Amino acid sequence: NNNNEIKIEEIFIGANHNFAFSSTKMPNNQIYCWGNNKYFQLGIGNDENQNLPQLFQFEEKIKKIGCGYSHT
């Protein structure tokens, strides 16, 4: 078991982008996003597509995410 492993609990799938919640059993429950970002749907401050999961930073607690064709 690698200490750097991220255990994913839930995935939200859009047309060409995705979000994933890490396990709530881990110390800092985190959200990751990747995929098409042409319309800033990843919410990471740029419009570059992301082939690898990026940490999504948001100050409020998020319980669910809805992903559409070009929006989140």
Short mmCIF file of C-alpha atoms in Angstrom, two decimals:
data_model
loop_
_atom_site.label_atom_id
_atom_site.label_comp_id
_atom_site.label_asym_id
_atom_site.label_seq_id
_atom_site.Cartn_x
_atom_site.Cartn_y
_atom_site.Cartn_z
CA ASN A 1 0.00 0.00 0.00
CA ASN A 2 1.54 3.29 -1.14
CA ASN A 3 0.99 6.27 1.20
CA ASN A 4 0.59 8.52 -1.87
CA GLU A 5 -2.35 6.52 -3.20
CA ILE A 6 -5.60 8.38 -3.62
CA LYS A 7 -8.70 6.30 -3.05
CA ILE A 8 -11.60 7.53 -5.17
CA GLU A 9 -15.07 7.30 -3.68
CA GLU A 10 -17.28 8.86 -6.35
CA ILE A 11 -16.86 9.99 -9.97
CA PHE A 12 -19.00 12.56 -11.82
CA ILE A 13 -18.87 12.26 -15.61
CA GLY A 14 -19.53 15.00 -18.17
CA ALA A 15 -19.41 14.75 -21.94
CA ASN A 16 -15.62 15.23 -22.09
CA HIS A 17 -14.60 16.04 -18.52
CA ASN A 18 -14.75 14.34 -15.12
CA PHE A 19 -14.61 15.08 -11.41
CA ALA A 20 -13.78 12.63 -8.63
CA PHE A 21 -14.08 12.78 -4.84
CA SER A 22 -11.36 11.11 -2.83
CA SER A 23 -12.50 8.85 -0.02
CA THR A 24 -14.06 10.61 2.96
CA LYS A 25 -12.10 8.16 5.12
CA MET A 26 -8.87 9.87 4.10
CA PRO A 27 -7.65 12.87 6.14
CA ASN A 28 -8.25 15.62 3.58
CA ASN A 29 -11.17 14.71 1.35
CA GLN A 30 -10.20 16.23 -2.01
CA ILE A 31 -11.73 16.74 -5.43
CA TYR A 32 -9.90 16.06 -8.69
CA CYS A 33 -10.86 17.00 -12.25
CA TRP A 34 -9.57 16.22 -15.73
CA GLY A 35 -10.56 16.26 -19.37
CA ASN A 36 -11.71 18.92 -21.83
CA ASN A 37 -11.56 22.44 -20.40
CA LYS A 38 -12.31 24.60 -23.46
CA TYR A 39 -15.16 26.38 -21.64
CA PHE A 40 -13.43 26.50 -18.21
CA GLN A 41 -15.69 23.66 -17.02
CA LEU A 42 -12.94 22.28 -14.76
CA GLY A 43 -12.89 25.48 -12.71
CA ILE A 44 -9.12 25.52 -12.32
CA GLY A 45 -8.44 29.06 -13.54
CA ASN A 46 -7.46 28.32 -17.14
CA ASP A 47 -8.94 26.78 -20.29
CA GLU A 48 -6.24 24.17 -20.94
CA ASN A 49 -7.35 20.55 -21.36
CA GLN A 50 -6.05 18.29 -18.60
CA ASN A 51 -5.00 14.72 -19.39
CA LEU A 52 -4.14 13.97 -15.75
CA PRO A 53 -6.27 14.63 -12.66
CA GLN A 54 -5.85 18.14 -11.25
CA LEU A 55 -6.65 19.11 -7.67
CA PHE A 56 -9.81 21.23 -7.66
CA GLN A 57 -9.60 23.88 -4.95
CA PHE A 58 -12.73 25.38 -3.49
CA GLU A 59 -13.26 26.98 -0.10
CA GLU A 60 -16.76 25.64 0.55
CA LYS A 61 -17.59 22.01 1.32
CA ILE A 62 -18.92 20.29 -1.80
CA LYS A 63 -21.25 17.30 -1.48
CA LYS A 64 -22.20 16.61 -5.12
CA ILE A 65 -21.15 17.75 -8.56
CA GLY A 66 -23.20 17.82 -11.77
CA CYS A 67 -21.33 17.62 -15.06
CA GLY A 68 -23.01 18.47 -18.36
CA TYR A 69 -21.80 18.80 -21.92
CA SER A 70 -19.62 21.88 -21.40
CA HIS A 71 -20.42 22.92 -17.85
CA THR A 72 -20.04 21.70 -14.28
#
